[in-house]
Tab-separated table of C-alpha atoms and ligand atoms in Angstrom:
chain	number	residue	atom	x	y	z
W	16	MET	CA	73.129	131.811	145.181
W	17	ALA	CA	75.504	134.727	145.223
W	18	ILE	CA	76.769	133.664	148.665
W	19	SER	CA	77.332	130.011	147.773
W	20	SER	CA	79.135	130.846	144.546
W	21	THR	CA	81.291	133.281	146.502
W	22	LEU	CA	81.925	130.548	149.091
W	23	LYS	CA	83.168	128.229	146.373
W	24	HIS	CA	85.896	130.675	145.684
W	25	VAL	CA	87.007	131.272	149.274
W	26	LEU	CA	90.280	129.714	150.254
W	27	PRO	CA	89.612	126.401	152.128
W	28	ILE	CA	87.279	124.974	149.489
W	29	SER	CA	89.251	126.124	146.547
W	30	VAL	CA	92.528	124.795	148.022
W	31	PHE	CA	90.862	121.441	148.712
W	32	GLU	CA	89.395	121.346	145.230
W	33	ARG	CA	92.711	122.329	143.774
W	34	LEU	CA	94.558	119.584	145.677
W	35	LYS	CA	91.922	117.043	144.636
W	36	ARG	CA	92.378	118.049	141.056
W	37	ILE	CA	96.148	117.743	141.299
W	38	ALA	CA	95.799	114.307	142.929
W	39	ASN	CA	93.347	113.129	140.267
W	40	GLY	CA	95.318	114.753	137.486
W	41	GLY	CA	99.102	114.993	137.275
W	42	VAL	CA	99.852	112.866	140.360
W	43	ALA	CA	97.502	110.098	139.216
W	44	LEU	CA	99.032	110.184	135.729
W	45	TYR	CA	102.587	109.824	137.002
W	46	SER	CA	101.713	107.129	139.529
W	47	MET	CA	99.750	105.121	136.934
W	48	THR	CA	102.673	105.425	134.556
W	49	LEU	CA	105.074	104.204	137.232
W	50	ALA	CA	102.798	101.290	138.129
W	51	GLN	CA	102.578	100.407	134.457
W	52	ALA	CA	106.360	100.542	134.107
W	53	HIS	CA	106.664	98.265	137.149
W	54	GLN	CA	104.212	95.711	135.737
W	55	TYR	CA	105.849	95.800	132.325
W	56	ASN	CA	109.310	95.437	133.800
W	57	LYS	CA	108.263	92.285	135.633
W	58	ALA	CA	106.685	90.762	132.525
W	59	TYR	CA	108.703	91.451	129.426
W	60	ALA	CA	110.926	88.905	127.682
W	61	LYS	CA	114.408	89.825	128.861
W	62	PHE	CA	117.577	88.127	127.687
W	63	ASP	CA	117.649	85.826	130.713
W	64	SER	CA	113.906	85.313	131.260
W	65	THR	CA	113.017	81.773	132.238
W	66	GLY	CA	109.238	81.904	131.699
W	67	GLN	CA	107.850	79.783	128.876
W	68	ARG	CA	105.970	82.688	127.291
W	69	GLN	CA	109.011	84.917	127.321
W	70	ILE	CA	111.241	82.230	125.827
W	71	ALA	CA	108.605	81.537	123.153
W	72	ALA	CA	108.485	85.260	122.314
W	73	ARG	CA	112.241	85.442	121.897
W	74	MET	CA	112.183	82.305	119.736
W	75	THR	CA	109.502	83.882	117.540
W	76	PHE	CA	111.515	87.096	117.288
W	77	PHE	CA	114.608	85.281	116.012
W	78	THR	CA	112.554	82.998	113.745
W	79	HIS	CA	111.189	86.221	112.258
W	80	GLN	CA	114.714	87.511	111.658
W	81	ILE	CA	115.515	84.319	109.751
W	82	GLU	CA	112.251	84.580	107.785
W	83	LYS	CA	113.157	88.140	106.788
W	84	GLY	CA	116.546	86.986	105.542
W	85	LEU	CA	114.938	84.104	103.627
W	86	SER	CA	112.534	86.524	101.926
W	87	HIS	CA	115.073	89.011	100.620
W	88	THR	CA	115.077	89.457	96.842
W	89	ASN	CA	118.845	89.866	97.013
W	90	PHE	CA	119.326	86.724	99.040
W	91	ARG	CA	122.581	86.770	100.985
W	92	TYR	CA	124.013	83.277	101.385
W	93	GLY	CA	125.254	82.560	104.883
W	94	PHE	CA	123.175	85.388	106.401
W	95	GLY	CA	122.079	85.603	110.017
W	96	HIS	CA	124.901	84.285	112.190
W	97	LYS	CA	123.714	86.302	115.178
W	98	PRO	CA	119.977	85.523	114.957
W	99	LEU	CA	120.820	81.872	114.335
W	100	GLN	CA	122.840	81.779	117.559
W	101	TYR	CA	120.064	83.493	119.511
W	102	LEU	CA	117.494	81.192	117.942
W	103	LYS	CA	119.485	78.148	118.980
W	104	GLN	CA	119.691	79.450	122.531
W	105	ALA	CA	115.945	80.152	122.647
W	106	MET	CA	115.081	76.738	121.182
W	107	GLU	CA	117.215	74.976	123.779
W	108	LYS	CA	115.641	76.960	126.585
W	109	TYR	CA	112.205	76.251	125.187
W	110	GLN	CA	112.901	72.520	125.109
W	111	ARG	CA	113.447	72.728	128.854
W	112	ALA	CA	110.498	75.051	129.526
W	113	ASP	CA	107.742	73.181	127.656
W	114	ALA	CA	107.326	69.420	128.007
W	115	ASN	CA	105.297	69.439	124.766
W	116	TYR	CA	107.758	71.621	122.888
W	117	ARG	CA	107.896	69.343	119.846
W	118	THR	CA	104.284	70.047	118.913
W	119	ALA	CA	104.258	73.740	119.895
W	120	ALA	CA	103.563	75.959	116.873
W	121	VAL	CA	106.295	78.446	117.813
W	122	TYR	CA	108.888	75.661	117.936
W	123	GLN	CA	107.616	74.153	114.693
W	124	SER	CA	107.861	77.589	113.049
W	125	ALA	CA	111.497	77.858	114.111
W	126	LEU	CA	112.176	74.398	112.680
W	127	ALA	CA	110.392	75.183	109.409
W	128	ALA	CA	112.424	78.380	109.011
W	129	LEU	CA	115.630	76.438	109.683
W	130	HIS	CA	114.678	73.838	107.114
W	131	GLU	CA	114.106	76.506	104.465
W	132	TYR	CA	117.479	77.993	105.431
W	133	ALA	CA	119.084	74.594	104.792
W	134	VAL	CA	117.246	74.061	101.495
W	135	LYS	CA	118.172	77.547	100.234
W	136	HIS	CA	121.817	76.746	100.919
W	137	GLU	CA	121.898	73.523	98.924
W	138	GLY	CA	124.960	73.803	96.698
W	139	HIS	CA	126.369	76.578	98.951
W	140	GLU	CA	127.992	74.413	101.588
W	141	LYS	CA	130.670	76.946	102.433
W	142	GLU	CA	128.127	79.626	103.415
W	143	PHE	CA	125.964	77.004	105.167
W	144	ALA	CA	128.846	75.654	107.262
W	145	PHE	CA	128.270	78.024	110.193
W	146	ALA	CA	124.576	77.167	110.609
W	147	LYS	CA	125.160	73.474	110.008
W	148	ALA	CA	127.761	73.283	112.753
W	149	LEU	CA	125.701	75.431	115.119
W	150	PHE	CA	122.700	73.104	115.369
W	151	PRO	CA	122.973	69.386	116.126
W	152	GLU	CA	122.048	66.913	113.399
W	153	SER	CA	118.908	65.982	115.341
W	154	ILE	CA	117.572	69.539	114.879
W	155	TRP	CA	118.207	69.492	111.132
W	156	ALA	CA	116.429	66.136	110.966
W	157	GLU	CA	113.451	67.497	112.957
W	158	ALA	CA	113.470	70.635	110.798
W	159	ALA	CA	113.092	68.536	107.660
W	160	GLN	CA	109.905	67.054	109.140
W	161	ALA	CA	108.320	70.370	110.212
W	162	PRO	CA	105.268	71.411	108.168
W	163	LYS	CA	106.422	73.981	105.574
W	164	ALA	CA	103.324	76.103	106.070
W	165	LEU	CA	104.377	76.949	109.642
W	166	GLY	CA	107.515	78.928	108.884
W	167	GLY	CA	109.953	80.318	106.365
W	168	SER	CA	109.024	82.535	103.457
W	169	VAL	CA	105.983	82.756	101.225
W	170	LEU	CA	105.812	83.861	97.583
W	171	ILE	CA	103.419	86.677	96.671
W	172	THR	CA	102.580	87.614	93.090
W	173	ALA	CA	101.202	90.918	91.835
W	174	GLU	CA	98.734	88.914	89.732
W	175	SER	CA	97.181	87.365	92.843
W	176	LYS	CA	96.535	90.892	94.190
W	177	ALA	CA	94.961	92.319	91.036
W	178	ARG	CA	91.382	91.670	92.164
W	179	ASN	CA	91.765	92.428	95.839
W	180	ASN	CA	88.812	94.789	95.725
W	181	GLU	CA	86.530	91.825	94.935
W	182	LEU	CA	87.569	89.772	97.951
W	183	THR	CA	85.442	89.197	101.014
W	184	PHE	CA	86.732	90.575	104.315
W	185	SER	CA	87.750	87.083	105.335
W	186	GLU	CA	89.704	86.481	102.101
W	187	LEU	CA	91.359	89.892	102.292
W	188	SER	CA	92.431	89.342	105.905
W	189	ARG	CA	93.765	85.863	105.284
W	190	HIS	CA	95.749	86.875	102.210
W	191	ARG	CA	97.291	90.104	103.507
W	192	HIS	CA	100.977	89.934	104.296
W	193	SER	CA	103.508	92.585	105.196
W	194	ILE	CA	105.436	93.385	102.038
W	195	ARG	CA	108.829	95.057	102.374
W	196	GLU	CA	109.998	95.203	98.743
W	197	TYR	CA	108.072	97.050	96.061
W	198	SER	CA	107.995	97.656	92.322
W	199	ASP	CA	109.749	100.751	90.926
W	200	LEU	CA	106.431	102.548	90.420
W	201	PRO	CA	105.952	105.654	92.577
W	202	VAL	CA	102.943	105.958	94.898
W	203	SER	CA	101.092	109.250	95.001
W	204	TYR	CA	99.092	110.753	97.850
W	205	GLU	CA	96.008	110.447	95.622
W	206	GLU	CA	96.450	106.658	95.540
W	207	ILE	CA	96.657	106.455	99.328
W	208	LYS	CA	93.876	108.952	100.085
W	209	PRO	CA	90.909	106.566	99.491
W	210	ALA	CA	92.412	104.116	102.009
W	211	ILE	CA	92.769	106.877	104.609
W	212	GLU	CA	89.193	107.934	103.934
W	213	LEU	CA	88.016	104.369	104.581
W	214	ALA	CA	90.156	104.083	107.720
W	215	MET	CA	88.310	107.115	109.086
W	216	ARG	CA	85.462	104.636	109.778
W	217	THR	CA	87.628	103.140	112.547
W	218	PRO	CA	85.959	103.417	115.945
W	219	SER	CA	87.645	105.414	118.693
W	220	VAL	CA	86.955	106.171	122.321
W	221	CYS	CA	83.859	108.417	122.566
W	222	ASN	CA	84.410	109.121	118.883
W	223	ARG	CA	87.234	111.501	119.746
W	224	GLN	CA	89.328	110.317	116.771
W	225	PRO	CA	92.876	110.958	117.982
W	226	SER	CA	94.606	109.406	114.948
W	227	ARG	CA	96.579	111.733	112.689
W	228	VAL	CA	98.121	110.683	109.396
W	229	LYS	CA	101.227	112.045	107.683
W	230	VAL	CA	101.900	110.841	104.157
W	231	ILE	CA	105.568	111.183	103.250
W	232	CYS	CA	106.339	110.981	99.546
W	233	ASP	CA	109.783	112.616	99.529
W	234	SER	CA	112.342	109.886	99.024
W	235	SER	CA	115.147	111.466	101.056
W	236	GLU	CA	112.817	112.156	104.017
W	237	ILE	CA	111.568	108.564	103.892
W	238	ALA	CA	115.128	107.253	103.795
W	239	GLU	CA	116.158	109.407	106.756
W	240	ALA	CA	113.024	108.550	108.785
W	241	LEU	CA	113.665	104.839	108.237
W	242	ARG	CA	117.357	105.185	108.987
W	243	ILE	CA	116.386	106.601	112.394
W	244	GLN	CA	113.660	103.953	112.811
W	245	GLY	CA	116.182	101.169	112.278
W	246	GLY	CA	113.785	98.274	111.591
W	247	PHE	CA	113.853	98.395	107.800
W	248	GLY	CA	117.563	97.895	107.191
W	249	GLY	CA	118.577	96.064	104.033
W	250	TYR	CA	115.509	97.099	102.022
W	251	ALA	CA	115.264	99.762	99.331
W	252	THR	CA	113.529	102.997	100.318
W	253	PRO	CA	109.773	102.445	99.869
W	254	PRO	CA	107.918	104.767	97.463
W	255	ALA	CA	105.748	106.171	100.250
W	256	LEU	CA	105.704	106.156	104.027
W	257	ILE	CA	102.728	106.838	106.256
W	258	LEU	CA	103.123	107.904	109.857
W	259	ILE	CA	100.207	107.460	112.247
W	260	THR	CA	100.319	109.550	115.382
W	261	SER	CA	97.817	110.167	118.136
W	262	ASP	CA	96.822	113.683	119.128
W	263	ASN	CA	96.770	113.652	122.930
W	264	ARG	CA	94.832	116.906	123.052
W	265	VAL	CA	91.601	114.971	122.501
W	266	PHE	CA	91.928	113.101	125.814
W	267	MET	CA	90.372	114.308	129.041
W	268	THR	CA	91.655	112.217	131.951
W	269	PRO	CA	94.951	110.635	133.083
W	270	GLN	CA	93.554	107.113	132.686
W	271	GLU	CA	93.186	107.745	128.971
W	272	HIS	CA	96.901	108.207	128.506
W	273	ASN	CA	97.390	104.961	126.557
W	274	GLU	CA	94.164	105.215	124.594
W	275	GLY	CA	95.819	106.958	121.657
W	276	PHE	CA	97.885	103.828	121.038
W	277	VAL	CA	94.761	101.657	121.110
W	278	ASP	CA	92.766	103.915	118.805
W	279	GLY	CA	95.824	104.496	116.614
W	280	GLY	CA	96.474	100.754	116.404
W	281	LEU	CA	92.905	100.117	115.318
W	282	PHE	CA	93.234	102.901	112.764
W	283	GLY	CA	96.462	101.361	111.492
W	284	MET	CA	94.820	97.967	110.970
W	285	SER	CA	91.926	99.548	109.073
W	286	LEU	CA	94.401	101.421	106.922
W	287	LEU	CA	96.459	98.289	106.227
W	288	LEU	CA	93.380	96.403	105.048
W	289	ALA	CA	92.129	99.369	103.045
W	290	LEU	CA	95.512	99.646	101.282
W	291	GLU	CA	95.445	95.906	100.635
W	292	GLU	CA	91.932	96.147	99.206
W	293	GLN	CA	93.180	98.797	96.802
W	294	GLY	CA	95.990	96.562	95.635
W	295	LEU	CA	98.763	98.472	97.386
W	296	ALA	CA	101.511	96.574	99.194
W	297	ALA	CA	102.282	97.710	102.731
W	298	CYS	CA	104.228	96.940	105.867
W	299	PRO	CA	103.552	98.356	109.335
W	300	LEU	CA	106.754	99.553	111.000
W	301	ASN	CA	107.238	100.276	114.663
W	302	THR	CA	107.839	103.711	116.115
W	303	MET	CA	109.196	102.393	119.432
W	304	PHE	CA	111.781	105.132	119.732
W	305	ARG	CA	114.397	105.723	122.389
W	306	PRO	CA	114.420	109.442	123.327
W	307	LYS	CA	117.193	110.438	120.899
W	308	ALA	CA	115.473	108.791	117.928
W	309	GLU	CA	112.127	110.269	118.948
W	310	LYS	CA	113.595	113.757	119.066
W	311	ALA	CA	115.306	113.334	115.700
W	312	THR	CA	112.097	112.062	114.112
W	313	ARG	CA	110.041	114.913	115.566
W	314	ARG	CA	112.537	117.366	114.132
W	315	LEU	CA	112.721	115.650	110.737
W	316	LEU	CA	108.960	115.379	110.206
W	317	GLY	CA	107.787	118.338	112.292
W	318	ILE	CA	105.775	116.275	114.768
W	319	PRO	CA	104.598	118.314	117.771
W	320	GLU	CA	105.038	116.976	121.311
W	321	TYR	CA	101.295	116.654	121.879
W	322	GLU	CA	101.238	113.856	119.304
W	323	SER	CA	102.418	110.356	120.260
W	324	PHE	CA	103.928	108.039	117.679
W	325	VAL	CA	101.782	105.014	116.877
W	326	MET	CA	103.345	103.391	113.794
W	327	TYR	CA	104.693	103.877	110.308
W	328	ILE	CA	103.330	102.058	107.277
W	329	ALA	CA	105.618	101.602	104.268
W	330	VAL	CA	103.627	101.588	101.022
W	331	GLY	CA	104.396	100.602	97.440
W	332	HIS	CA	103.091	98.669	94.472
W	333	PHE	CA	103.430	94.893	94.423
W	334	PRO	CA	106.367	93.745	92.309
W	335	GLU	CA	105.619	90.864	89.914
W	336	THR	CA	106.835	88.430	92.546
W	337	VAL	CA	108.127	88.963	96.045
W	338	ARG	CA	108.824	86.767	99.034
W	339	THR	CA	107.829	87.636	102.553
W	340	CYS	CA	107.837	86.096	106.022
W	341	ARG	CA	105.226	83.444	106.712
W	342	SER	CA	104.735	84.835	110.220
W	343	ASN	CA	102.730	81.864	111.426
W	344	ARG	CA	100.072	82.650	114.027
W	345	LEU	CA	99.199	81.077	117.356
W	346	SER	CA	95.866	79.270	117.272
W	347	ASP	CA	92.872	81.164	118.638
W	348	ASP	CA	92.646	78.558	121.429
W	349	GLU	CA	96.120	79.493	122.634
W	350	VAL	CA	95.134	83.093	123.253
W	351	THR	CA	91.515	82.689	124.357
W	352	SER	CA	90.217	81.845	127.790
W	353	VAL	CA	86.501	81.674	128.252
W	354	ILE	CA	85.511	83.294	131.519
W	355	ALA	CA	82.197	81.668	132.417
Z	404	LIG	C1	103.126	97.856	115.101
Z	404	LIG	C2	103.967	97.022	114.185
Z	404	LIG	C3	105.297	97.306	114.043
Z	404	LIG	C4	106.084	96.586	113.140
Z	404	LIG	N1	107.387	96.912	112.967
Z	404	LIG	C5	108.105	96.312	112.006
Z	404	LIG	C6	109.430	96.757	111.727
Z	404	LIG	O1	109.950	97.681	112.356
Z	404	LIG	N2	110.104	96.155	110.714
Z	404	LIG	C7	109.551	95.150	109.968
Z	404	LIG	O2	110.188	94.669	109.048
Z	404	LIG	N3	108.280	94.697	110.221
Z	404	LIG	C8	107.558	95.273	111.213
Z	404	LIG	N4	106.274	94.868	111.463
Z	404	LIG	C9	105.670	93.830	110.623
Z	404	LIG	C10	105.552	92.495	111.367
Z	404	LIG	O3	106.766	91.838	111.302
Z	404	LIG	C11	104.436	91.675	110.710
Z	404	LIG	O4	103.238	92.389	110.800
Z	404	LIG	C12	104.259	90.330	111.419
Z	404	LIG	O5	105.381	89.532	111.230
Z	404	LIG	C13	103.027	89.633	110.911
Z	404	LIG	O6	103.151	89.396	109.534
Z	404	LIG	P1	102.093	89.891	108.467
Z	404	LIG	O7	101.943	91.379	108.639
Z	404	LIG	O8	102.705	89.549	107.143
Z	404	LIG	O9	100.826	89.187	108.731
Z	404	LIG	C14	105.494	95.530	112.391
Z	404	LIG	C15	104.150	95.235	112.593
Z	404	LIG	C16	103.388	95.957	113.459
Z	404	LIG	C17	101.927	95.635	113.618
């Protein structure tokens, strides 16, 4: 026993073990990360991608931009010249990429958003002139025929949210929408706390619970965090902002390096539904930072490097009425393949 344990510590074995550990540890982590970057780089929807899925994604992105503009309480006539141009480009590419483009939900959503854009501009011909000239008449005619429910904005009332805590899971899920404009009422940590407590029921890998929650109630910190984030421009500062991070110290192997995003994403969804159940309005916001923005955010909010950013959630009270994006969904059949 004494001899074998001594042997374990003599050079050849310990060097071998050490090398094995390095290969299975740091080297594996960096090579997996590189392989992942390679796969992602081949797949993602670049400006000049020709794949149908990529074109559809870009079309959805620009439809979403239009839906955001349509939802604004302070509606700006003639908004969106850039997204309209990109949307046009994506729609034309999509027409070539999908023989059945006319019936595709993503295309119909784009048309429905365009139709609402046209309707909103009735009586504002001057501001509508750019969009009108951009798309051919045939598109405006098709847009007028697109089912309204597939795109554009949707009206939400505070009254309809008053009894959210009596809804079934199915009703709550179907009626939740991202809300980006809130009433003037402040939101306290105490109001958010029960939702966080409920979200703690979220499953995580081996129950290691990497998700960490920061509740930011200071208005100037929220404003600065969102200025750096960049995806909430044009909206008033929300009363509260939640940041979900993942504590990487709970993970044990290189292959777990993305797990914090999975567990954190699940946690975020639980939290969104829990907030909705409590009658609070919320909007998830990305934390997809470039290095400079990441560094600035870490400094601003005191986030240590062992925590990865998962997402923000803006929180407020529902105003009496508010519009938001319809954000139509693909059908379950479009995303499901049954592997028999
Ligand atoms: C991880 C994540 C990041 C998001 N980032 C933003 C964002 O930066 N700005 C924004 O206005 N909405 C953001 N959203 C909200 C989406 O636009 C919204 O969830 C989507 O359109 C679906 O609409 P719904 O939440 O109303 O169902 C984000 C959503 C998620 C899940």
